[in-house]
Amino acid sequence: MTETARDYRSTLNLPKTGFPMKANLGQAEPATLKRWAEGSLAARVLEARADAPNFVFHDGPPYANGNIHIGHLLNKVLKDFVVRSRLMEGKRVHYVPGWDCHGLPIEHKVMLELVEKGKMAKLDTLEPDLRRMAIRRECAASADKFIKLQCGQMERLLTLADYAHPYATKQPEYEAATLEVFASMVEQGVVYRDLKPVHWSIANQTALAEAELEYEDRDDPSIYVDFEASDAEAVGRAFGVEPECRPSFMIWTTTPWTLPANLAIAVHPRYRYALVEHDGALSIVASDLWAKVAAAVSAEKHRVVAECDGAALVGLTYRHPFCDREGGIVAADYVTLEDGTGLVHTAPGHGADDYRTGLREGLAIYCPVRGDGTYDDTVPQWLRGMSVWEANAKVVEHLTQSGHMVHHQMFRHSYPHDWRSKTPVIFRATEQWFVGVDRPVKSSGKTLREMALAAVGGETATVRFVPEWGRNRMRGMLENRPDWCLSRQRSWGLPIPAFVQADGSMFMTPTSVRAVARRIAEKGSDCWFQESPAQLLAAYDPSADASAPAGLDIASLTKAYDIFDVWFEAGSSWNSVMRARGIGFPSELYLEGSDQHRGWFQLSLLPALAVTGEPPYRALLTHGFIVDKDGKKMSKSLGNAIEVEDLLKLHGAEVARWWASSVPYDGDIRVDMEFFRLAGESYRKVRNTLRFLLSNLSDFNPEAWKKSGASIGPETIDGWAMAQLAQLQRTVRDAYERYQFRDAHVAIFDFCNETLSARYCAATKDRLYCDAANGPRRRRTQATMWACVETLCKLLAPVLPHTAEEAWNSLWQSVGVDAAKGRPLTLEQHAPIAAQLHPAWDAALVAKESVSKALEVAKAEGLDNPLDAGVSVVDAAATLKPVLADLPDFFGVSRVELVERGTGALTVTVQDLRNEPRCERSWRRDGTVRERGDGGLLSDRDAAAVGV
RNA sequence: GCGCCGAUAGCUCAGCUGGCUAGAGCACGCCCCUGAUAAGGGCGAGGUCGAUGGUUCGAGUCCAUUUCGGCGCACCA
């Protein structure tokens, strides 16, 4: 440059900002967290919104065990989107994070550790209460440790919550409030105690609820066994034939170990049954199944001798193949023709249907299996003391030797396992506490099942489902669910406050439960293991309790030792947290993974309905599960898990949040480190757009601009941007309202990427840099950009709280305001934007595409720089005319000419302007460029800006 | 086994009540800019819409069957 004297660069208004391009989230986020904590942001928000309308949002308690995983991350971050987006709408948002503390997962782990440390043997010598307390102390310490750990990890995700005051199910006040729920349920008549088969974990020696089971494949013997009829002639009469030898009832089972408990055989009264001769034996099998069975048992020679209805078989008797007793044929309509023989081995102590049949037929609920999975002494000698799993083979062997075995093979099927010990569970009759879902609730006269179904589906439905298909799913589960087994035989939990009277009967009334609740509120549930019944019932006055049993003698009571299913505690959180803390009821929303349809959603619904008659939530939002990039389940054992810590170290919480907002959460959510890298790139795009806007606002004062009375006309490119901004705001607020975060994410990204970066910013660069600093056109654009940053910060705040705040603070810093102190973004609210879109801009957008394509063609002829070009666009109807002034900028060329003739077809002609003078300052060839007083070649605009 | 959900460019996803040559972002290729620069812009290539069979003038979109994957359920006795 020979004319170095005229270096116009210094006369330009070039971008300037402290907002860094590189986010450095790893260090910057913790600093933001510290600032929030120091300013007690969570508390301040509640204060600031003291009079605002409430938005009650209740957090489901994760289990206080282990580090958080990506599933937690997704769940907590989605919840935070709700919290922060509702805050931005001006609501007073109540959100208390919580933890589930009691239960088998912790106790199981603690026991393993105690065994490892060799402390178990010593504990076993202690008296039961002391032993339980020792275990409980270890468990409590473990829960505390993990609550603290996870608190920090969740806070690190930049989630806004009062982590200093979380709820935990082991807090005395929580426990007491849970017992209040229980007392009301007892009062409502839905709690009962009964001897019946429940899922039993041998490893942990306790009953388990449905929510504590997982299903794994398992190989079991599949056996066909002949049970000899006691009275051959009676069978003959049923079939109307004279049997040549003693006939047998053929049953099928995959649990040979339950055969010692066999007390009956069930048939369907309306099915046809056949007396069949096969390889010299005579058996009874359902007619429609014989072909299948014959094939299964590989019968070679066989024929059907006679047939009769199942009803004709009812009442016949058989000899148990190895126990010294007879059993009877009974009718049951659950017998199917899908598997087996149509004759169902019935052991009332080992199956739910068997149990019901047993009750109806007056059979004993006989369960010869003890808690440790071994047989008691009521079984034949050769089985006594043996574990049921060993017994499977033994029974098979015995039946084979005794000639009762028709066929035996191994069979793979899915079988329930204890979710903690991963060992198979058995069905075993024990005395347990239950919530009856088909018992009428006193207050409504309806059963819990009816009430739940009414709340969830049909015309009476009050609960909203996001996504909608959750409704069907929950309905299906509610229709089928069995009674809820509430009791567990463990130490780590909230005791079911029942006492045993001298005569062995149970004592527990609503009033006594409330009395114990009061004691526990003061001392915590440990007191159950440390105090006498009289102490526990200190607040109980039998004379004031109408339900107290006659002749109650508190002095002779002993404590019962069942504890609550942890799901009952979590399922009472609407009372223990929302109502007990005065937050409100019901919650607007419960938001959890789709497995909670059977878990927390359902087990919160039942108690709430029983006690209040209302569901505890207005809406249920479910998200899918995290799977790897191939759609496989993510787990540590498969080695495809991504550690949250690694993720945060590599990308920061903001990128993880940005990713979470981009995910369609209805179905499975695929995850791979690569996806976070991609999210990081798109985050950078948004960040850089904000940075560009901020960098052009360093000399702008919005107050002064407002005072100047200037406005943004719809025909200006700024008016176009404002209209787009207004549209964006509507779209994003609506998306947040509907919990469709992805829609918000896409809209924001597209706005930053296309509307701003590719179009508006590209188009306005020239005026920002080259117009006189205080020129009205430049100021107008700055006003527009200011509005964009302001609005974007608010729209982004729910998803990118750190970045949005960083930009927000930087924005205000440019006018000397310390926003971090004075007006934190979190306390802001949306303000509607009034801007109308001028229709010419739609046409301009279409024209821009044609211009780009035409320029691309011109490039091939050497016209590389669009500023060296002018374009003329056919605009027959003068559609573009109103916005002509800003079209050169919009198209990125030096000049635009509109041609008001020709057809309606859009035609673009490119003019090569390289022969015309080029402004040394703005590099444009707008036709006004000439030599100025300082000797430079400048356009009119630039000459004026420089003042020559 | 039963219920619910998903399967669309290399990747992540849009495609509402069936209708012009199936869209976006990212990645990729070519190019421009060098006054957003470990930035910015333009153009382009890329898909038998899991498979099969049906309904229809016409189906990614409706129906049936099926495969794979996820979540849930359980009277597999």
mmCIF file of C-alpha atoms (C1' of nucleotides) in Angstrom, chain B residues 2 4 7-8 10-14 17 23 26 28-30 41 48 51 56 60-62 67 73 75:
data_model
loop_
_atom_site.group_PDB
_atom_site.id
_atom_site.type_symbol
_atom_site.label_atom_id
_atom_site.label_comp_id
_atom_site.label_asym_id
_atom_site.label_seq_id
_atom_site.Cartn_x
_atom_site.Cartn_y
_atom_site.Cartn_z
ATOM 1 C "C1'" C B 2 -48.181 -60.094 26.341
ATOM 2 C "C1'" C B 4 -46.230 -49.741 24.760
ATOM 3 C "C1'" A B 7 -36.644 -47.863 12.957
ATOM 4 C "C1'" U B 8 -36.255 -41.716 7.096
ATOM 5 C "C1'" G B 10 -22.363 -41.100 7.085
ATOM 6 C "C1'" C B 11 -24.509 -39.032 12.133
ATOM 7 C "C1'" U B 12 -28.709 -36.717 15.010
ATOM 8 C "C1'" C B 13 -33.465 -35.786 13.686
ATOM 9 C "C1'" A B 14 -38.286 -33.009 10.902
ATOM 10 C "C1'" U B 17 -55.271 -35.387 9.284
ATOM 11 C "C1'" G B 23 -36.499 -31.857 4.268
ATOM 12 C "C1'" C B 26 -23.810 -31.620 11.524
ATOM 13 C "C1'" C B 28 -18.202 -34.372 3.645
ATOM 14 C "C1'" G B 29 -16.483 -32.017 -1.331
ATOM 15 C "C1'" C B 30 -15.487 -27.466 -4.100
ATOM 16 C "C1'" G B 41 -20.083 -16.762 3.905
ATOM 17 C "C1'" U B 48 -34.690 -48.797 -2.609
ATOM 18 C "C1'" A B 51 -38.417 -55.920 5.408
ATOM 19 C "C1'" U B 56 -55.797 -46.460 -2.811
ATOM 20 C "C1'" G B 60 -42.323 -42.428 4.416
ATOM 21 C "C1'" U B 61 -47.466 -41.179 5.877
ATOM 22 C "C1'" C B 62 -53.229 -46.072 6.492
ATOM 23 C "C1'" U B 67 -37.012 -58.323 11.656
ATOM 24 C "C1'" C B 73 -45.665 -56.726 32.416
ATOM 25 C "C1'" C B 75 -51.359 -67.305 35.674
#
